[in-house]
mmCIF file with all atom_site columns, C-alpha atoms in Angstrom:
data_model
loop_
_atom_site.group_PDB
_atom_site.id
_atom_site.type_symbol
_atom_site.label_atom_id
_atom_site.label_alt_id
_atom_site.label_comp_id
_atom_site.label_asym_id
_atom_site.label_entity_id
_atom_site.label_seq_id
_atom_site.pdbx_PDB_ins_code
_atom_site.Cartn_x
_atom_site.Cartn_y
_atom_site.Cartn_z
_atom_site.occupancy
_atom_site.B_iso_or_equiv
_atom_site.pdbx_formal_charge
_atom_site.auth_seq_id
_atom_site.auth_comp_id
_atom_site.auth_asym_id
_atom_site.auth_atom_id
_atom_site.pdbx_PDB_model_num
ATOM 1   C CA . MET Z 1 1   ? 0.000  0.000  0.000   1.00 0.00 ? 1   MET Z CA 1
ATOM 2   C CA . GLY Z 1 2   ? 2.985  2.363  0.525   1.00 0.00 ? 2   GLY Z CA 1
ATOM 3   C CA . SER Z 1 3   ? 3.490  5.167  2.980   1.00 0.00 ? 3   SER Z CA 1
ATOM 4   C CA . PRO Z 1 4   ? 0.742  7.749  3.578   1.00 0.00 ? 4   PRO Z CA 1
ATOM 5   C CA . TRP Z 1 5   ? 3.195  10.466 2.562   1.00 0.00 ? 5   TRP Z CA 1
ATOM 6   C CA . LEU Z 1 6   ? 3.792  8.927  -0.861  1.00 0.00 ? 6   LEU Z CA 1
ATOM 7   C CA . ARG Z 1 7   ? 0.075  8.540  -1.450  1.00 0.00 ? 7   ARG Z CA 1
ATOM 8   C CA . LYS Z 1 8   ? -0.365 12.191 -0.595  1.00 0.00 ? 8   LYS Z CA 1
ATOM 9   C CA . VAL Z 1 9   ? 2.355  13.350 -2.991  1.00 0.00 ? 9   VAL Z CA 1
ATOM 10  C CA . HIS Z 1 10  ? 1.243  11.151 -5.866  1.00 0.00 ? 10  HIS Z CA 1
ATOM 11  C CA . ALA Z 1 11  ? -2.484 11.721 -5.432  1.00 0.00 ? 11  ALA Z CA 1
ATOM 12  C CA . PRO Z 1 12  ? -3.942 14.214 -7.914  1.00 0.00 ? 12  PRO Z CA 1
ATOM 13  C CA . ARG Z 1 13  ? -4.113 17.614 -6.266  1.00 0.00 ? 13  ARG Z CA 1
ATOM 14  C CA . GLN Z 1 14  ? -7.304 19.537 -6.165  1.00 0.00 ? 14  GLN Z CA 1
ATOM 15  C CA . ARG Z 1 15  ? -7.071 23.121 -7.301  1.00 0.00 ? 15  ARG Z CA 1
ATOM 16  C CA . LEU Z 1 16  ? -6.288 24.885 -4.055  1.00 0.00 ? 16  LEU Z CA 1
ATOM 17  C CA . SER Z 1 17  ? -6.237 28.540 -3.240  1.00 0.00 ? 17  SER Z CA 1
ATOM 18  C CA . HIS Z 1 18  ? -2.925 30.307 -3.686  1.00 0.00 ? 18  HIS Z CA 1
ATOM 19  C CA . LEU Z 1 19  ? -3.477 31.363 -0.070  1.00 0.00 ? 19  LEU Z CA 1
ATOM 20  C CA . THR Z 1 20  ? -2.734 27.820 1.098   1.00 0.00 ? 20  THR Z CA 1
ATOM 21  C CA . SER Z 1 21  ? -0.154 26.763 -1.487  1.00 0.00 ? 21  SER Z CA 1
ATOM 22  C CA . PHE Z 1 22  ? 2.899  28.180 0.322   1.00 0.00 ? 22  PHE Z CA 1
ATOM 23  C CA . GLU Z 1 23  ? 1.933  26.492 3.578   1.00 0.00 ? 23  GLU Z CA 1
ATOM 24  C CA . ARG Z 1 24  ? 1.265  23.218 1.778   1.00 0.00 ? 24  ARG Z CA 1
ATOM 25  C CA . ASP Z 1 25  ? 4.568  23.406 -0.127  1.00 0.00 ? 25  ASP Z CA 1
ATOM 26  C CA . ALA Z 1 26  ? 6.485  24.162 3.088   1.00 0.00 ? 26  ALA Z CA 1
ATOM 27  C CA . GLN Z 1 27  ? 4.954  21.170 4.836   1.00 0.00 ? 27  GLN Z CA 1
ATOM 28  C CA . ASP Z 1 28  ? 5.549  18.921 1.815   1.00 0.00 ? 28  ASP Z CA 1
ATOM 29  C CA . ALA Z 1 29  ? 9.226  19.949 1.707   1.00 0.00 ? 29  ALA Z CA 1
ATOM 30  C CA . VAL Z 1 30  ? 9.687  19.238 5.416   1.00 0.00 ? 30  VAL Z CA 1
ATOM 31  C CA . ASP Z 1 31  ? 7.855  15.928 5.104   1.00 0.00 ? 31  ASP Z CA 1
ATOM 32  C CA . LEU Z 1 32  ? 10.088 14.947 2.189   1.00 0.00 ? 32  LEU Z CA 1
ATOM 33  C CA . MET Z 1 33  ? 13.287 15.726 4.078   1.00 0.00 ? 33  MET Z CA 1
ATOM 34  C CA . LYS Z 1 34  ? 12.036 13.744 7.082   1.00 0.00 ? 34  LYS Z CA 1
ATOM 35  C CA . ALA Z 1 35  ? 11.065 10.828 4.823   1.00 0.00 ? 35  ALA Z CA 1
ATOM 36  C CA . LEU Z 1 36  ? 14.580 10.908 3.368   1.00 0.00 ? 36  LEU Z CA 1
ATOM 37  C CA . GLY Z 1 37  ? 15.959 10.585 6.903   1.00 0.00 ? 37  GLY Z CA 1
ATOM 38  C CA . PHE Z 1 38  ? 17.296 14.106 7.479   1.00 0.00 ? 38  PHE Z CA 1
ATOM 39  C CA . ASP Z 1 39  ? 17.135 15.340 11.084  1.00 0.00 ? 39  ASP Z CA 1
ATOM 40  C CA . LYS Z 1 40  ? 18.451 18.817 10.183  1.00 0.00 ? 40  LYS Z CA 1
ATOM 41  C CA . PHE Z 1 41  ? 18.836 20.537 6.840   1.00 0.00 ? 41  PHE Z CA 1
ATOM 42  C CA . SER Z 1 42  ? 19.335 23.922 5.219   1.00 0.00 ? 42  SER Z CA 1
ATOM 43  C CA . LEU Z 1 43  ? 16.972 25.693 2.855   1.00 0.00 ? 43  LEU Z CA 1
ATOM 44  C CA . LEU Z 1 44  ? 17.591 27.794 -0.236  1.00 0.00 ? 44  LEU Z CA 1
ATOM 45  C CA . GLY Z 1 45  ? 14.573 29.559 -1.708  1.00 0.00 ? 45  GLY Z CA 1
ATOM 46  C CA . TRP Z 1 46  ? 14.148 31.838 -4.697  1.00 0.00 ? 46  TRP Z CA 1
ATOM 47  C CA . SER Z 1 47  ? 11.074 34.020 -5.164  1.00 0.00 ? 47  SER Z CA 1
ATOM 48  C CA . ASP Z 1 48  ? 8.002  31.984 -4.118  1.00 0.00 ? 48  ASP Z CA 1
ATOM 49  C CA . GLY Z 1 49  ? 10.422 29.265 -2.994  1.00 0.00 ? 49  GLY Z CA 1
ATOM 50  C CA . GLY Z 1 50  ? 11.855 31.773 -0.522  1.00 0.00 ? 50  GLY Z CA 1
ATOM 51  C CA . ILE Z 1 51  ? 8.399  32.337 0.925   1.00 0.00 ? 51  ILE Z CA 1
ATOM 52  C CA . THR Z 1 52  ? 8.007  28.575 1.258   1.00 0.00 ? 52  THR Z CA 1
ATOM 53  C CA . ALA Z 1 53  ? 11.446 28.317 2.909   1.00 0.00 ? 53  ALA Z CA 1
ATOM 54  C CA . MET Z 1 54  ? 10.637 31.088 5.411   1.00 0.00 ? 54  MET Z CA 1
ATOM 55  C CA . MET Z 1 55  ? 7.398  29.344 6.363   1.00 0.00 ? 55  MET Z CA 1
ATOM 56  C CA . ALA Z 1 56  ? 9.174  26.007 6.762   1.00 0.00 ? 56  ALA Z CA 1
ATOM 57  C CA . ALA Z 1 57  ? 11.908 27.597 8.893   1.00 0.00 ? 57  ALA Z CA 1
ATOM 58  C CA . ALA Z 1 58  ? 9.412  29.436 11.086  1.00 0.00 ? 58  ALA Z CA 1
ATOM 59  C CA . LYS Z 1 59  ? 7.266  26.382 11.703  1.00 0.00 ? 59  LYS Z CA 1
ATOM 60  C CA . ASN Z 1 60  ? 10.149 23.888 12.098  1.00 0.00 ? 60  ASN Z CA 1
ATOM 61  C CA . PRO Z 1 61  ? 12.980 25.729 13.879  1.00 0.00 ? 61  PRO Z CA 1
ATOM 62  C CA . ASP Z 1 62  ? 14.530 22.532 15.258  1.00 0.00 ? 62  ASP Z CA 1
ATOM 63  C CA . LEU Z 1 63  ? 14.966 21.087 11.758  1.00 0.00 ? 63  LEU Z CA 1
ATOM 64  C CA . ILE Z 1 64  ? 16.468 24.020 9.864   1.00 0.00 ? 64  ILE Z CA 1
ATOM 65  C CA . SER Z 1 65  ? 20.221 24.672 10.147  1.00 0.00 ? 65  SER Z CA 1
ATOM 66  C CA . ARG Z 1 66  ? 20.549 27.644 7.795   1.00 0.00 ? 66  ARG Z CA 1
ATOM 67  C CA . MET Z 1 67  ? 18.500 29.443 5.187   1.00 0.00 ? 67  MET Z CA 1
ATOM 68  C CA . VAL Z 1 68  ? 19.229 31.549 2.118   1.00 0.00 ? 68  VAL Z CA 1
ATOM 69  C CA . VAL Z 1 69  ? 16.418 33.450 0.382   1.00 0.00 ? 69  VAL Z CA 1
ATOM 70  C CA . TRP Z 1 70  ? 16.484 35.776 -2.614  1.00 0.00 ? 70  TRP Z CA 1
ATOM 71  C CA . GLY Z 1 71  ? 13.836 37.552 -4.641  1.00 0.00 ? 71  GLY Z CA 1
ATOM 72  C CA . SER Z 1 72  ? 11.363 36.873 -1.812  1.00 0.00 ? 72  SER Z CA 1
ATOM 73  C CA . ASN Z 1 73  ? 8.811  38.859 0.135   1.00 0.00 ? 73  ASN Z CA 1
ATOM 74  C CA . ALA Z 1 74  ? 6.687  38.454 3.246   1.00 0.00 ? 74  ALA Z CA 1
ATOM 75  C CA . PHE Z 1 75  ? 3.794  40.647 2.124   1.00 0.00 ? 75  PHE Z CA 1
ATOM 76  C CA . VAL Z 1 76  ? 2.140  42.049 -0.996  1.00 0.00 ? 76  VAL Z CA 1
ATOM 77  C CA . SER Z 1 77  ? 2.002  45.821 -1.323  1.00 0.00 ? 77  SER Z CA 1
ATOM 78  C CA . GLN Z 1 78  ? 0.171  48.030 -3.800  1.00 0.00 ? 78  GLN Z CA 1
ATOM 79  C CA . GLN Z 1 79  ? 3.509  48.611 -5.574  1.00 0.00 ? 79  GLN Z CA 1
ATOM 80  C CA . ASP Z 1 80  ? 3.918  44.840 -5.896  1.00 0.00 ? 80  ASP Z CA 1
ATOM 81  C CA . LEU Z 1 81  ? 0.462  44.528 -7.451  1.00 0.00 ? 81  LEU Z CA 1
ATOM 82  C CA . GLU Z 1 82  ? 1.369  47.175 -10.015 1.00 0.00 ? 82  GLU Z CA 1
ATOM 83  C CA . LEU Z 1 83  ? 4.575  45.319 -10.907 1.00 0.00 ? 83  LEU Z CA 1
ATOM 84  C CA . TYR Z 1 84  ? 2.683  42.038 -11.167 1.00 0.00 ? 84  TYR Z CA 1
ATOM 85  C CA . GLU Z 1 85  ? 0.100  43.556 -13.505 1.00 0.00 ? 85  GLU Z CA 1
ATOM 86  C CA . ALA Z 1 86  ? 2.893  44.289 -15.981 1.00 0.00 ? 86  ALA Z CA 1
ATOM 87  C CA . VAL Z 1 87  ? 3.524  40.531 -16.334 1.00 0.00 ? 87  VAL Z CA 1
ATOM 88  C CA . ARG Z 1 88  ? -0.072 39.411 -15.848 1.00 0.00 ? 88  ARG Z CA 1
ATOM 89  C CA . ASP Z 1 89  ? -0.633 35.643 -15.788 1.00 0.00 ? 89  ASP Z CA 1
ATOM 90  C CA . ALA Z 1 90  ? -2.380 33.051 -13.597 1.00 0.00 ? 90  ALA Z CA 1
ATOM 91  C CA . TRP Z 1 91  ? 0.250  33.461 -10.869 1.00 0.00 ? 91  TRP Z CA 1
ATOM 92  C CA . VAL Z 1 92  ? -0.719 37.136 -10.553 1.00 0.00 ? 92  VAL Z CA 1
ATOM 93  C CA . ASP Z 1 93  ? -4.331 36.212 -9.821  1.00 0.00 ? 93  ASP Z CA 1
ATOM 94  C CA . GLY Z 1 94  ? -3.143 33.880 -7.070  1.00 0.00 ? 94  GLY Z CA 1
ATOM 95  C CA . ILE Z 1 95  ? -0.592 36.140 -5.383  1.00 0.00 ? 95  ILE Z CA 1
ATOM 96  C CA . ALA Z 1 96  ? -2.962 39.111 -5.542  1.00 0.00 ? 96  ALA Z CA 1
ATOM 97  C CA . GLN Z 1 97  ? -5.237 37.265 -3.084  1.00 0.00 ? 97  GLN Z CA 1
ATOM 98  C CA . TYR Z 1 98  ? -2.740 38.124 -0.337  1.00 0.00 ? 98  TYR Z CA 1
ATOM 99  C CA . ALA Z 1 99  ? -3.325 41.837 -0.845  1.00 0.00 ? 99  ALA Z CA 1
ATOM 100 C CA . LYS Z 1 100 ? -6.769 41.305 0.699   1.00 0.00 ? 100 LYS Z CA 1
ATOM 101 C CA . ARG Z 1 101 ? -5.222 40.096 3.969   1.00 0.00 ? 101 ARG Z CA 1
ATOM 102 C CA . PRO Z 1 102 ? -4.265 42.554 6.742   1.00 0.00 ? 102 PRO Z CA 1
ATOM 103 C CA . GLU Z 1 103 ? -1.134 44.393 5.586   1.00 0.00 ? 103 GLU Z CA 1
ATOM 104 C CA . GLY Z 1 104 ? -1.039 42.074 2.557   1.00 0.00 ? 104 GLY Z CA 1
ATOM 105 C CA . SER Z 1 105 ? 0.614  39.438 4.740   1.00 0.00 ? 105 SER Z CA 1
ATOM 106 C CA . ILE Z 1 106 ? 1.940  36.273 3.164   1.00 0.00 ? 106 ILE Z CA 1
ATOM 107 C CA . CYS Z 1 107 ? 4.030  35.241 6.168   1.00 0.00 ? 107 CYS Z CA 1
ATOM 108 C CA . MET Z 1 108 ? 4.839  38.452 8.080   1.00 0.00 ? 108 MET Z CA 1
ATOM 109 C CA . GLU Z 1 109 ? 3.675  36.991 11.403  1.00 0.00 ? 109 GLU Z CA 1
ATOM 110 C CA . LEU Z 1 110 ? 5.994  33.990 10.984  1.00 0.00 ? 110 LEU Z CA 1
ATOM 111 C CA . LEU Z 1 111 ? 9.245  35.919 10.444  1.00 0.00 ? 111 LEU Z CA 1
ATOM 112 C CA . PRO Z 1 112 ? 9.964  36.426 14.175  1.00 0.00 ? 112 PRO Z CA 1
ATOM 113 C CA . LEU Z 1 113 ? 9.726  32.640 14.621  1.00 0.00 ? 113 LEU Z CA 1
ATOM 114 C CA . ILE Z 1 114 ? 12.671 32.018 12.273  1.00 0.00 ? 114 ILE Z CA 1
ATOM 115 C CA . SER Z 1 115 ? 15.688 31.207 14.432  1.00 0.00 ? 115 SER Z CA 1
ATOM 116 C CA . CYS Z 1 116 ? 18.206 29.731 11.972  1.00 0.00 ? 116 CYS Z CA 1
ATOM 117 C CA . PRO Z 1 117 ? 21.029 31.841 10.533  1.00 0.00 ? 117 PRO Z CA 1
ATOM 118 C CA . THR Z 1 118 ? 19.553 33.457 7.429   1.00 0.00 ? 118 THR Z CA 1
ATOM 119 C CA . LEU Z 1 119 ? 21.192 35.102 4.434   1.00 0.00 ? 119 LEU Z CA 1
ATOM 120 C CA . ILE Z 1 120 ? 18.993 37.377 2.348   1.00 0.00 ? 120 ILE Z CA 1
ATOM 121 C CA . ILE Z 1 121 ? 20.372 38.131 -1.102  1.00 0.00 ? 121 ILE Z CA 1
ATOM 122 C CA . HIS Z 1 122 ? 18.743 40.818 -3.196  1.00 0.00 ? 122 HIS Z CA 1
ATOM 123 C CA . GLY Z 1 123 ? 19.338 42.227 -6.657  1.00 0.00 ? 123 GLY Z CA 1
ATOM 124 C CA . GLU Z 1 124 ? 18.976 45.979 -6.484  1.00 0.00 ? 124 GLU Z CA 1
ATOM 125 C CA . LYS Z 1 125 ? 17.556 45.994 -10.023 1.00 0.00 ? 125 LYS Z CA 1
ATOM 126 C CA . ASP Z 1 126 ? 14.974 43.274 -9.318  1.00 0.00 ? 126 ASP Z CA 1
ATOM 127 C CA . PRO Z 1 127 ? 11.897 44.368 -11.295 1.00 0.00 ? 127 PRO Z CA 1
ATOM 128 C CA . MET Z 1 128 ? 9.595  42.002 -9.364  1.00 0.00 ? 128 MET Z CA 1
ATOM 129 C CA . VAL Z 1 129 ? 10.637 42.547 -5.727  1.00 0.00 ? 129 VAL Z CA 1
ATOM 130 C CA . PRO Z 1 130 ? 11.106 46.173 -4.630  1.00 0.00 ? 130 PRO Z CA 1
ATOM 131 C CA . ASN Z 1 131 ? 14.040 46.963 -2.324  1.00 0.00 ? 131 ASN Z CA 1
ATOM 132 C CA . PHE Z 1 132 ? 11.821 47.462 0.743   1.00 0.00 ? 132 PHE Z CA 1
ATOM 133 C CA . HIS Z 1 133 ? 11.128 43.706 0.897   1.00 0.00 ? 133 HIS Z CA 1
ATOM 134 C CA . PRO Z 1 134 ? 14.669 42.508 1.747   1.00 0.00 ? 134 PRO Z CA 1
ATOM 135 C CA . GLN Z 1 135 ? 14.942 45.371 4.247   1.00 0.00 ? 135 GLN Z CA 1
ATOM 136 C CA . TYR Z 1 136 ? 11.733 44.166 5.899   1.00 0.00 ? 136 TYR Z CA 1
ATOM 137 C CA . LEU Z 1 137 ? 13.030 40.590 6.029   1.00 0.00 ? 137 LEU Z CA 1
ATOM 138 C CA . LEU Z 1 138 ? 16.329 41.787 7.528   1.00 0.00 ? 138 LEU Z CA 1
ATOM 139 C CA . LYS Z 1 139 ? 14.503 43.734 10.228  1.00 0.00 ? 139 LYS Z CA 1
ATOM 140 C CA . HIS Z 1 140 ? 12.118 40.909 11.155  1.00 0.00 ? 140 HIS Z CA 1
ATOM 141 C CA . ILE Z 1 141 ? 14.267 37.755 10.908  1.00 0.00 ? 141 ILE Z CA 1
ATOM 142 C CA . LYS Z 1 142 ? 16.508 37.657 13.989  1.00 0.00 ? 142 LYS Z CA 1
ATOM 143 C CA . GLY Z 1 143 ? 20.219 37.655 13.226  1.00 0.00 ? 143 GLY Z CA 1
ATOM 144 C CA . SER Z 1 144 ? 19.735 37.684 9.464   1.00 0.00 ? 144 SER Z CA 1
ATOM 145 C CA . GLN Z 1 145 ? 22.262 39.147 7.037   1.00 0.00 ? 145 GLN Z CA 1
ATOM 146 C CA . LEU Z 1 146 ? 21.574 41.040 3.817   1.00 0.00 ? 146 LEU Z CA 1
ATOM 147 C CA . HIS Z 1 147 ? 23.809 41.005 0.761   1.00 0.00 ? 147 HIS Z CA 1
ATOM 148 C CA . LEU Z 1 148 ? 22.840 43.409 -2.015  1.00 0.00 ? 148 LEU Z CA 1
ATOM 149 C CA . MET Z 1 149 ? 23.942 42.796 -5.586  1.00 0.00 ? 149 MET Z CA 1
ATOM 150 C CA . PRO Z 1 150 ? 23.918 46.211 -7.346  1.00 0.00 ? 150 PRO Z CA 1
ATOM 151 C CA . GLU Z 1 151 ? 23.367 44.841 -10.855 1.00 0.00 ? 151 GLU Z CA 1
ATOM 152 C CA . GLY Z 1 152 ? 21.293 41.810 -9.837  1.00 0.00 ? 152 GLY Z CA 1
ATOM 153 C CA . LYS Z 1 153 ? 17.765 41.290 -11.046 1.00 0.00 ? 153 LYS Z CA 1
ATOM 154 C CA . HIS Z 1 154 ? 15.206 38.643 -10.089 1.00 0.00 ? 154 HIS Z CA 1
ATOM 155 C CA . ASN Z 1 155 ? 17.248 35.788 -11.546 1.00 0.00 ? 155 ASN Z CA 1
ATOM 156 C CA . LEU Z 1 156 ? 20.564 36.912 -10.067 1.00 0.00 ? 156 LEU Z CA 1
ATOM 157 C CA . HIS Z 1 157 ? 21.524 33.318 -9.247  1.00 0.00 ? 157 HIS Z CA 1
ATOM 158 C CA . LEU Z 1 158 ? 21.613 32.585 -12.976 1.00 0.00 ? 158 LEU Z CA 1
ATOM 159 C CA . ARG Z 1 159 ? 23.213 35.780 -14.278 1.00 0.00 ? 159 ARG Z CA 1
ATOM 160 C CA . TYR Z 1 160 ? 25.774 36.037 -11.469 1.00 0.00 ? 160 TYR Z CA 1
ATOM 161 C CA . ALA Z 1 161 ? 26.089 32.336 -10.708 1.00 0.00 ? 161 ALA Z CA 1
ATOM 162 C CA . ASP Z 1 162 ? 29.742 32.420 -9.589  1.00 0.00 ? 162 ASP Z CA 1
ATOM 163 C CA . GLU Z 1 163 ? 29.234 35.284 -7.134  1.00 0.00 ? 163 GLU Z CA 1
ATOM 164 C CA . PHE Z 1 164 ? 25.939 33.843 -5.906  1.00 0.00 ? 164 PHE Z CA 1
ATOM 165 C CA . ASN Z 1 165 ? 27.347 30.342 -5.418  1.00 0.00 ? 165 ASN Z CA 1
ATOM 166 C CA . LYS Z 1 166 ? 30.380 31.697 -3.546  1.00 0.00 ? 166 LYS Z CA 1
ATOM 167 C CA . LEU Z 1 167 ? 28.132 33.740 -1.232  1.00 0.00 ? 167 LEU Z CA 1
ATOM 168 C CA . VAL Z 1 168 ? 25.961 30.730 -0.454  1.00 0.00 ? 168 VAL Z CA 1
ATOM 169 C CA . GLU Z 1 169 ? 28.931 28.418 -0.044  1.00 0.00 ? 169 GLU Z CA 1
ATOM 170 C CA . ASN Z 1 170 ? 30.672 30.796 2.381   1.00 0.00 ? 170 ASN Z CA 1
ATOM 171 C CA . PHE Z 1 171 ? 27.460 31.290 4.349   1.00 0.00 ? 171 PHE Z CA 1
ATOM 172 C CA . MET Z 1 172 ? 26.781 27.571 4.604   1.00 0.00 ? 172 MET Z CA 1
ATOM 173 C CA . GLU Z 1 173 ? 30.352 26.841 5.730   1.00 0.00 ? 173 GLU Z CA 1
ATOM 174 C CA . ASP Z 1 174 ? 30.327 29.409 8.581   1.00 0.00 ? 174 ASP Z CA 1
#
């Protein structure tokens, strides 16, 4: 019959609200790492993956050793909605649902629960994530560090792969 976790992963997913997808993805990632036998692990998350990583780290502090996030945000502002409209697609409809929550919160209330060392990397020319988002994360995630990449955009890990990989490697080795 297999494990309940495998049935869950392989079962067809119902169309769920974007408002629950980050939480579900965070739990699925943690469940996968546990199923693979990891007692502690680090997280790297880009864009929506960073939101998922922050939620996983906040809800599972004993499991997460370190975390690196880039191109991520903890809330949706009016400026974000305007940027999203410029690239309108199905994702925009989903993420815009958060703007209806108090302060546009995606995971703002969870940030103080993150206790692992966290590196926030941000491209200062990111057209999708305004510069106030990494500043907010830095202020609300205890002991976090921020590294700004002046020429970086949303996909800075691809365009500046060597610099990005060295930053992450150094952070993970500390």
